[in-house]
Short mmCIF file of C-alpha atoms and ligand atoms in Angstrom, two decimals:
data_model
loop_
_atom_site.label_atom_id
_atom_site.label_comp_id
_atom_site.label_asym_id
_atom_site.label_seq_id
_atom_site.Cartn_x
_atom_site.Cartn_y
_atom_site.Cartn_z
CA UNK A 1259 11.38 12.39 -6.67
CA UNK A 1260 9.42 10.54 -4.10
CA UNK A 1261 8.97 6.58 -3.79
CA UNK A 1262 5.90 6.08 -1.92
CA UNK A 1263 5.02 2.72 -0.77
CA UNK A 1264 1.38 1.72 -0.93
CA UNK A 1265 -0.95 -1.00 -0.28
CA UNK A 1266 -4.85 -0.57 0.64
CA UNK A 1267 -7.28 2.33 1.61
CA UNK A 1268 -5.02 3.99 3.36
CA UNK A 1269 -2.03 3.29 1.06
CA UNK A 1270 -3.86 5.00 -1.27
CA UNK A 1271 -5.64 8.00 0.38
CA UNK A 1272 -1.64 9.13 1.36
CA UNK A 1273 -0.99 8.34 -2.91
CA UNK A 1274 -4.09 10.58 -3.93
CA UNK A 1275 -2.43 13.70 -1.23
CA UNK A 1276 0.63 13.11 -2.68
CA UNK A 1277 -0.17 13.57 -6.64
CA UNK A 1278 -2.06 16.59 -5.31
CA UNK A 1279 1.07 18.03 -3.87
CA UNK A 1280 3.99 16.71 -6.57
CA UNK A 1281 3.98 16.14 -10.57
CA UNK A 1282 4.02 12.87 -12.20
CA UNK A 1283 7.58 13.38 -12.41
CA UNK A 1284 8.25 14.06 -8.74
CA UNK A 1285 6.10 10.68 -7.71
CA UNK A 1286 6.36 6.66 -7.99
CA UNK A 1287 3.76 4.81 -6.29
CA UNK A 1288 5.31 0.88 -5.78
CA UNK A 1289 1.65 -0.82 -5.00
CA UNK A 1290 1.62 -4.16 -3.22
CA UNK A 1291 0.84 -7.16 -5.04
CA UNK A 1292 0.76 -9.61 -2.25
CA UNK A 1293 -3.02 -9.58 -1.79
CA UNK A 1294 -3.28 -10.69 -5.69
CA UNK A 1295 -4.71 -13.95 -6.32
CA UNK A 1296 -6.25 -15.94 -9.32
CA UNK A 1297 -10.58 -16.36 -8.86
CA UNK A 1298 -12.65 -17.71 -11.47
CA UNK A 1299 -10.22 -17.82 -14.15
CA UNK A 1300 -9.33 -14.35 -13.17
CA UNK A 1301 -6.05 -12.56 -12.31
CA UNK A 1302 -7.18 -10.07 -9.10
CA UNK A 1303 -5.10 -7.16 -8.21
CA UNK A 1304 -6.78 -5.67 -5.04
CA UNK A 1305 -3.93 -3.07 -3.96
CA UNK A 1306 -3.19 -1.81 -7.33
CA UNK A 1307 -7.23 -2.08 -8.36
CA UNK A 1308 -7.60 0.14 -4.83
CA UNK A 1309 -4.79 2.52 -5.60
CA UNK A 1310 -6.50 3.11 -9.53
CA UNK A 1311 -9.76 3.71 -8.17
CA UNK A 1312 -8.77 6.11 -5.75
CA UNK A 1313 -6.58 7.99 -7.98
CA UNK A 1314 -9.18 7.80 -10.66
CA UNK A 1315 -11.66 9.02 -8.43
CA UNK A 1316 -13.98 6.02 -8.89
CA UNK A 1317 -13.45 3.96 -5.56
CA UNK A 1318 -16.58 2.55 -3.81
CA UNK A 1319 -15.55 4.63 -0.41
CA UNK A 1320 -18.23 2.05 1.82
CA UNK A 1321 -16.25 -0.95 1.15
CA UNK A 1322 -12.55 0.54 0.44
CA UNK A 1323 -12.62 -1.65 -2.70
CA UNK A 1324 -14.10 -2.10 -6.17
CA UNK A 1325 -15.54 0.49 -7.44
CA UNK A 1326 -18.55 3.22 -6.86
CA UNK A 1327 -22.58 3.07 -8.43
CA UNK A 1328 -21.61 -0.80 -8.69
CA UNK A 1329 -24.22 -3.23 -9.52
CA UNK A 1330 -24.30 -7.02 -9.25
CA UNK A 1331 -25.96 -8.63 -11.98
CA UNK A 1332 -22.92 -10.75 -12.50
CA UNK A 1333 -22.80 -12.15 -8.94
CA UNK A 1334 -26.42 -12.82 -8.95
CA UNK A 1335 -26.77 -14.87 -11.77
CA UNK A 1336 -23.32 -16.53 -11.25
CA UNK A 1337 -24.93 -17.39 -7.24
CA UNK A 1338 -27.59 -18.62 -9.34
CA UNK A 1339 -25.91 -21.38 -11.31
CA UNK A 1340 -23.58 -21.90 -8.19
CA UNK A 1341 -20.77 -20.18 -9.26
CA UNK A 1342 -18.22 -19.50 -5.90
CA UNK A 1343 -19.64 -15.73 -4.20
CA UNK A 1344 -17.76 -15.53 -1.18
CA UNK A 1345 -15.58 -12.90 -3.24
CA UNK A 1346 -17.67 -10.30 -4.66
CA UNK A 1347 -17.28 -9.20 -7.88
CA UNK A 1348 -19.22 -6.03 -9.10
CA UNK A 1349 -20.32 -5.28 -12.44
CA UNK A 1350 -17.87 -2.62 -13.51
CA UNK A 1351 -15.02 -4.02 -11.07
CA UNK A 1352 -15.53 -7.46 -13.73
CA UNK A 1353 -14.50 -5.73 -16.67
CA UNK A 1354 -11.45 -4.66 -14.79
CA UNK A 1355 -10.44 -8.15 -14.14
CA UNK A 1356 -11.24 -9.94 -17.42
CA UNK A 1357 -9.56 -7.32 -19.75
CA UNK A 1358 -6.25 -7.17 -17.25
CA UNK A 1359 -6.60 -11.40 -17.11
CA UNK A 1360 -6.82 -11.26 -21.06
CA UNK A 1361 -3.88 -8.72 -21.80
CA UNK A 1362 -1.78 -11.13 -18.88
CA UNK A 1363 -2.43 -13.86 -21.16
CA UNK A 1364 -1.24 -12.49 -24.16
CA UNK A 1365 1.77 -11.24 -22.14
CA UNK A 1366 1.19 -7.96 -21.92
CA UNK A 1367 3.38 -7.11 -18.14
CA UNK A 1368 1.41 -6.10 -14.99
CA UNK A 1369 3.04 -2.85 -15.39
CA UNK A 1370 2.30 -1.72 -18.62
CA UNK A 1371 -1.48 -2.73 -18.20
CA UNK A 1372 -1.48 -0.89 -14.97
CA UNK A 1373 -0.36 2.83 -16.62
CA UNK A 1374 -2.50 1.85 -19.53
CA UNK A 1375 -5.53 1.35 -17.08
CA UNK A 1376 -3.99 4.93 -14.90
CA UNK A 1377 -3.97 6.28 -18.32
CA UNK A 1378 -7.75 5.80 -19.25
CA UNK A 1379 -8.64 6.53 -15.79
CA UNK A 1380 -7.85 10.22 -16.21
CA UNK A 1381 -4.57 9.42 -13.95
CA UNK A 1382 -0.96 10.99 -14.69
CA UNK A 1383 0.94 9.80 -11.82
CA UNK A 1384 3.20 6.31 -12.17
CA UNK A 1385 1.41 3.69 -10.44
CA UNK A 1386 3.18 0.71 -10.46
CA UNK A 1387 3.16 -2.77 -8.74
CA UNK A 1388 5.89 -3.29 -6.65
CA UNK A 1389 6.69 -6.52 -9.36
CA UNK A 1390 5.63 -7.67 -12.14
CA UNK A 1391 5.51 -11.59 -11.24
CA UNK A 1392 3.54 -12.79 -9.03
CA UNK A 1393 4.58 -12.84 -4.95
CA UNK A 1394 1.56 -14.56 -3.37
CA UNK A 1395 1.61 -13.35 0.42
CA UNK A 1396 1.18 -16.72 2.99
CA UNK A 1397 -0.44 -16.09 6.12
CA UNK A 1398 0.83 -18.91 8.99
CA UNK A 1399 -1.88 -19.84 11.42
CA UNK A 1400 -1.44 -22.37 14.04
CA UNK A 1401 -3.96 -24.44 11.88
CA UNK A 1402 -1.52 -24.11 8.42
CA UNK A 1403 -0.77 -21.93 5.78
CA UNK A 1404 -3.71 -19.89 4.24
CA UNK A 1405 -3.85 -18.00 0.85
CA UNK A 1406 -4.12 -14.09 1.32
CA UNK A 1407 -7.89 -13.57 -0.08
CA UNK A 1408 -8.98 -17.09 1.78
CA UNK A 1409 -7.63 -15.75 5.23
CA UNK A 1410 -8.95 -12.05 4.74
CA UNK A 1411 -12.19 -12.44 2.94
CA UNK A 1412 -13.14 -15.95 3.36
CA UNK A 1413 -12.21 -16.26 6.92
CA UNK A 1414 -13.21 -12.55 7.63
CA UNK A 1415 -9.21 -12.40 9.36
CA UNK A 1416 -10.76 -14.65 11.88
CA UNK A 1417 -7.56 -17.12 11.96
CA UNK A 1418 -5.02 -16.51 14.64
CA UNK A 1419 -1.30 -14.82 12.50
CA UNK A 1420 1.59 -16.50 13.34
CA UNK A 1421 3.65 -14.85 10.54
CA UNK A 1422 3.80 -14.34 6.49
CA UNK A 1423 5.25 -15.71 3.96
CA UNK A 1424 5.93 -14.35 0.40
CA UNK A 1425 5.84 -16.80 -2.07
CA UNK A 1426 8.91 -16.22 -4.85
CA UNK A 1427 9.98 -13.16 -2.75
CA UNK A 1428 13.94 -14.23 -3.26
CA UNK A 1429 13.83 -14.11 -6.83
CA UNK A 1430 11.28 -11.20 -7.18
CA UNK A 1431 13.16 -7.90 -9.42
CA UNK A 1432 11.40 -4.80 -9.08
CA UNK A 1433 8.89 -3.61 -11.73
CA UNK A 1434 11.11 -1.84 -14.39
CA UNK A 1435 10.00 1.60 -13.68
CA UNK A 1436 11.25 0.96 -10.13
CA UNK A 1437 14.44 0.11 -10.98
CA UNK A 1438 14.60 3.05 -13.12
CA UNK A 1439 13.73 5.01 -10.08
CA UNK A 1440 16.63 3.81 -8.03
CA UNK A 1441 19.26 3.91 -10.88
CA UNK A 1442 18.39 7.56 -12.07
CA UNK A 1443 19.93 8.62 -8.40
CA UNK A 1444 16.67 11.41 -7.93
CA UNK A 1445 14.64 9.38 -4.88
CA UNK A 1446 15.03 12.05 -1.83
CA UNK A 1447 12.84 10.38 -0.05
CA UNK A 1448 10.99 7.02 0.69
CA UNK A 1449 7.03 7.13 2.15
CA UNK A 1450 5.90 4.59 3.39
CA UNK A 1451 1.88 5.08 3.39
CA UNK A 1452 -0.06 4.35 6.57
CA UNK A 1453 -0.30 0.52 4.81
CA UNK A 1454 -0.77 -2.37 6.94
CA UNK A 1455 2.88 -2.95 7.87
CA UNK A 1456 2.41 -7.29 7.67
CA UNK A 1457 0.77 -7.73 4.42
CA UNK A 1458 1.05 -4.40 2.48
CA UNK A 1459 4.17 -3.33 3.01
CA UNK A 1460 6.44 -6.26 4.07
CA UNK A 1461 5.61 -8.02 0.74
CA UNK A 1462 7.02 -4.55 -1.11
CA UNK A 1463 10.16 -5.10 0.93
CA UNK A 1464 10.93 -8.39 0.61
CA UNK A 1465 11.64 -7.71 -3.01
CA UNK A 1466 15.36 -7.89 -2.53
CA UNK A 1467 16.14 -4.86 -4.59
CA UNK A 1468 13.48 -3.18 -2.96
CA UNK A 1469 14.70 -3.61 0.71
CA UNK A 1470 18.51 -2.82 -0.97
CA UNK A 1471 17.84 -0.01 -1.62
CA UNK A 1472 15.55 0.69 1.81
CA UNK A 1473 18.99 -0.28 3.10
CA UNK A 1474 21.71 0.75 1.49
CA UNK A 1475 20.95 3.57 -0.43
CA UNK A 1476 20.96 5.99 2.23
CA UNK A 1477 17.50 8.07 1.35
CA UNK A 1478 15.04 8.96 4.05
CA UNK A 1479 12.67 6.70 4.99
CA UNK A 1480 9.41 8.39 6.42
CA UNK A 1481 7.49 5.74 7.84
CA UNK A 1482 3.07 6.85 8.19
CA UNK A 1483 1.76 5.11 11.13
CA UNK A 1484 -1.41 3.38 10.15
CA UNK A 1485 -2.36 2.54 13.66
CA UNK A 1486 -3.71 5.78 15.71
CA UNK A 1487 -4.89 5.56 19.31
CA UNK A 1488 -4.24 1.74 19.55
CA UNK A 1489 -6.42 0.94 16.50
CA UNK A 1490 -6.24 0.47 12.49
CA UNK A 1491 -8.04 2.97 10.66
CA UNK A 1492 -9.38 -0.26 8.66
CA UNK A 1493 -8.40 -3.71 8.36
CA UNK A 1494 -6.66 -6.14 10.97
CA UNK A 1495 -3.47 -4.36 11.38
CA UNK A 1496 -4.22 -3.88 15.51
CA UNK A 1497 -5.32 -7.65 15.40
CA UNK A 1498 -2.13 -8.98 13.86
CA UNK A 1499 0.05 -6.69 15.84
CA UNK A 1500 -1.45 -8.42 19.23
CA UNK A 1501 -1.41 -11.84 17.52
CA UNK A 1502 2.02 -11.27 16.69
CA UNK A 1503 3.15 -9.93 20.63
CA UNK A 1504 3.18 -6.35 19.93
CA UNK A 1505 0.94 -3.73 21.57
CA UNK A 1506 -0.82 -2.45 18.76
CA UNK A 1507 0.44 1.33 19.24
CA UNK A 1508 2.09 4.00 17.20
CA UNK A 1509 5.24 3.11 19.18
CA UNK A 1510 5.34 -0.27 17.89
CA UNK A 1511 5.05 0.84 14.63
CA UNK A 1512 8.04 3.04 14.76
CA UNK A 1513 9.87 0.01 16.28
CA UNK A 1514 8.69 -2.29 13.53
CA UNK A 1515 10.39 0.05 11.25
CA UNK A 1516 12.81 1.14 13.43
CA UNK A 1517 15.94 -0.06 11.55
CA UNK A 1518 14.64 1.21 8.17
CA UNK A 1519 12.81 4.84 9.04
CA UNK A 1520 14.52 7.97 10.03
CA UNK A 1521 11.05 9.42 10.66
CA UNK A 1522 7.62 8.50 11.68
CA UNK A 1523 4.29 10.25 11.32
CA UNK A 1524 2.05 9.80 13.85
CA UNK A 1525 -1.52 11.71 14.70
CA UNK A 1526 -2.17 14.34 17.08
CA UNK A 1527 -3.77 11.94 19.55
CA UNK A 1528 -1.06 10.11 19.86
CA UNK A 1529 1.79 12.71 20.61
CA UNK A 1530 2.60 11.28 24.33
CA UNK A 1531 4.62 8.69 22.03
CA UNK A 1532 6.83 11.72 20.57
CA UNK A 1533 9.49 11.14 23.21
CA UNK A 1534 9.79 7.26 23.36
CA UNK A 1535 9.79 7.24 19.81
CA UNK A 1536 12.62 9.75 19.44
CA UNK A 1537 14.58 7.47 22.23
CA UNK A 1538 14.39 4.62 19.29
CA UNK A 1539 16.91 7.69 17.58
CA UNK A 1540 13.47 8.29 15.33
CA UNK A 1541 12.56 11.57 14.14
CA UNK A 1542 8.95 12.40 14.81
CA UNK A 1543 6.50 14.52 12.35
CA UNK A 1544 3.05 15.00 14.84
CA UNK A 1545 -0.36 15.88 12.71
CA UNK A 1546 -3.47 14.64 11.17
CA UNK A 1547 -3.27 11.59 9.81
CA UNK A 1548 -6.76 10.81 9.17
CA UNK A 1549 -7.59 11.07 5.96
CA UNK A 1550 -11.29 11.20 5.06
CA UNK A 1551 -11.41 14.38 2.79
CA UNK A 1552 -9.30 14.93 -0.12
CA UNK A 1553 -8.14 18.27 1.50
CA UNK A 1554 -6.93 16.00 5.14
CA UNK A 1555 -5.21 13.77 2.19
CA UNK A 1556 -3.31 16.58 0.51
CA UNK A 1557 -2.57 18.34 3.96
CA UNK A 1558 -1.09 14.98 5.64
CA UNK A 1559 1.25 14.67 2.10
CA UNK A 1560 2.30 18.41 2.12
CA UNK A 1561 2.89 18.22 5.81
CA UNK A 1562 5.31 15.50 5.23
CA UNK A 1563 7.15 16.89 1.99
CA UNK A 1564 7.73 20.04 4.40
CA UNK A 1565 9.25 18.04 6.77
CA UNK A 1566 11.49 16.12 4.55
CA UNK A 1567 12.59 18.87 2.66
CA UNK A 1568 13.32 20.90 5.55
CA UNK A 1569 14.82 17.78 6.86
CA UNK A 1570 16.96 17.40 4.10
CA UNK A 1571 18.32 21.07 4.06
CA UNK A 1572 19.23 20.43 7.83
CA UNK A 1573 21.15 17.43 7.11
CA UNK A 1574 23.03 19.21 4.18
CA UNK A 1575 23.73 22.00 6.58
CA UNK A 1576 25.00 19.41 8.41
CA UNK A 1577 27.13 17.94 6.13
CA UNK A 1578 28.52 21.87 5.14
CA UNK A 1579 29.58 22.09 8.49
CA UNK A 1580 31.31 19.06 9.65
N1 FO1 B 1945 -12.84 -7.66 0.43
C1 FO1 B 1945 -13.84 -8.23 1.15
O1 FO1 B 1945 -13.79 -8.19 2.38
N2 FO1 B 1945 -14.88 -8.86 0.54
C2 FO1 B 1945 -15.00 -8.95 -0.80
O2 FO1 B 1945 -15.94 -9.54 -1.31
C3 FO1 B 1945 -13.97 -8.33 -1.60
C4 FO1 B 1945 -14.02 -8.34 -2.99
C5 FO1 B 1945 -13.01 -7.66 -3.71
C6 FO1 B 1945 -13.07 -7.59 -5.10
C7 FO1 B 1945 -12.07 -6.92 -5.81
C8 FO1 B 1945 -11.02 -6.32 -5.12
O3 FO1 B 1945 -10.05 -5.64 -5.81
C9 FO1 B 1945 -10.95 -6.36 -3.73
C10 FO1 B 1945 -11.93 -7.05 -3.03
N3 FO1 B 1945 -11.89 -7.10 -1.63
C11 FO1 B 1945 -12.89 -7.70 -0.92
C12 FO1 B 1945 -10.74 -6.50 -0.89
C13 FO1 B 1945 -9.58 -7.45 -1.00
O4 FO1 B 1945 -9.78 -8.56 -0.17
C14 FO1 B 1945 -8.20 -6.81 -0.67
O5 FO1 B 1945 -7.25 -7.73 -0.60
C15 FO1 B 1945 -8.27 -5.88 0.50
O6 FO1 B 1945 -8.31 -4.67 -0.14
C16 FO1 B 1945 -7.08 -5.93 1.44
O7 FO1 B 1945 -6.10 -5.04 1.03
#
């Protein structure tokens, strides 16, 4: 089984490769919740709502969010009577958002409306938030603390990062499918999707079992760069790496992750980092990592289940002979 860990567009192009390339029972996409916030009396799930989409092949591709042959009655009439528009809710993305606020309220968990939504959506593969409560992410600016949405829609990411916070992260458990995951002893590998590394994936790990296991557990962890040739493919990944003192490079990435991965994927155009990234004692997988077809997707995710099962059978060889 593989634990991939996923949080916007590009979490999720990597997710939709790999259900191409394993069975539902092979795969357990953890989505990020951090981004999730409460708007108009509604409960918003971006990374999970992204991730659904995607895999349910109804994902607005222009914006990387809500979802395709949208229309915006709802926003025009609510600008009308002046409701708050800043974050735009489309017509069909609404009905996403009240029925998932409604079945919160009757107590319904996150989880179970999520694979109830996958399920309707045509979708086989587990897709599950990374936990069920929320774990607001913080973003610290040298003007105060901002709310996730407020600093990366309102604000347009203009606000200088100075670091992240995750509210509740200490007591966060792992959604109950996840826990499953790591008790049933069958995760041979952990992916971690090309995801912004600050506010996708770092609210996934500070969920304490989460980053246990990361730990302690001993699986591979392949790390995706999402930056290639000094950029994000989307989103402000390169802006809070500089922000933050850190060239915004494929090397950095690999030593962000450095104590956690035993691998990183990085693109073609950025091979001259093979070598200083092996000298972090990093293995290095070099190929496309774009993703803008749903063949690149399911080439990137086979290209990395190769590599980990091959890299598996080495280190069992390894073991055989020592
Ligand atoms: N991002 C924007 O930049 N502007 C929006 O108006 C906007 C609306 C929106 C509605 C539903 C949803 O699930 C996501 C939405 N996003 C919007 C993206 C959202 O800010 C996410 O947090 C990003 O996907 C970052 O991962």
């Amino acid at each position: 089984m593989i634990l991939a860990l996923a949080g916007g567009v590009g979490g999720a192009k990597l997710a939709f490769g790999l259900t191409k390339a394993l069975s539902p029972e092979d795969l357990i996409i953890a989505v990020n919740t951090g981004d999730d916030f409460d708007h108009l009396g509604l409960r918003i799930c971006p990374d999970i709502d992204t991730v659904l989409y995607t895999l349910g092949k109804m994902a607005n591709t222009e914006t990387g969010w809500g979802q395709a042959n949208e229309t915006w009655n709802f926003m025009e009439a609510l600008k009308a009577i002046g409701g708050e528009t800043w974050f735009q809710l489309g017509d069909r993305d609404l009905a996403t958002h009240v029925e998932r606020t409604r079945r919160l309220q009757a107590g319904e968990l996150l989880s179970v409306i999520t694979a109830d939504f996958a399920d309707r959506f045509g979708i086989n593969h587990p897709i599950v938030p990374a936990t069920d409560e929320p774990m607001p992410t913080i973003v610290n600016t040298p003007d105060g603390d901002l709310s996730f949405q407020d600093y990366f829609v309102r604000l347009q990411c203009a606000p200088t990062v100075t670091g992240f916070e995750f509210g509740g992260a200490a007591a966060a458990k792992p959604s109950s499918a996840i826990s499953k995951a790591f008790e049933s002893g069958q995760i041979e590998a952990v992916v971690i999707c090309p995801s912004n590394p600050y506010v996708s994936i770092a609210p996934i790990l500070a969920v304490p079992a989460i980053s246990d296991f990361i730990y302690n557990s001993g699986t591979p962890v392949i790390v995706v760069s999402p930056i290639v040739g000094g950029q994000a493919i989307k989103g402000p990944a390169a802006k809070m790496m500089k922000e933050l003192g850190a060239l915004p490079s494929a090397l950095s990435i690999a030593h962000h992750y450095q104590d956690i991965a035993n691998t990183v994927v990085i693109d073609t155009t950025d091979s001259d980092f093979t070598a200083p990234i092996q000298e972090l004692g990093l293995e290095v997988l070099v190929t496309n990592t774009i993703m803008n077809t749903a063949e690149e997707k399911t080439r990137l995710a086979d290209d990395i289940l190769t590599f980990a099962r091959h890299r598996s059978r080495m280190v069992k060889l390894q073991h055989k002979t020592q």
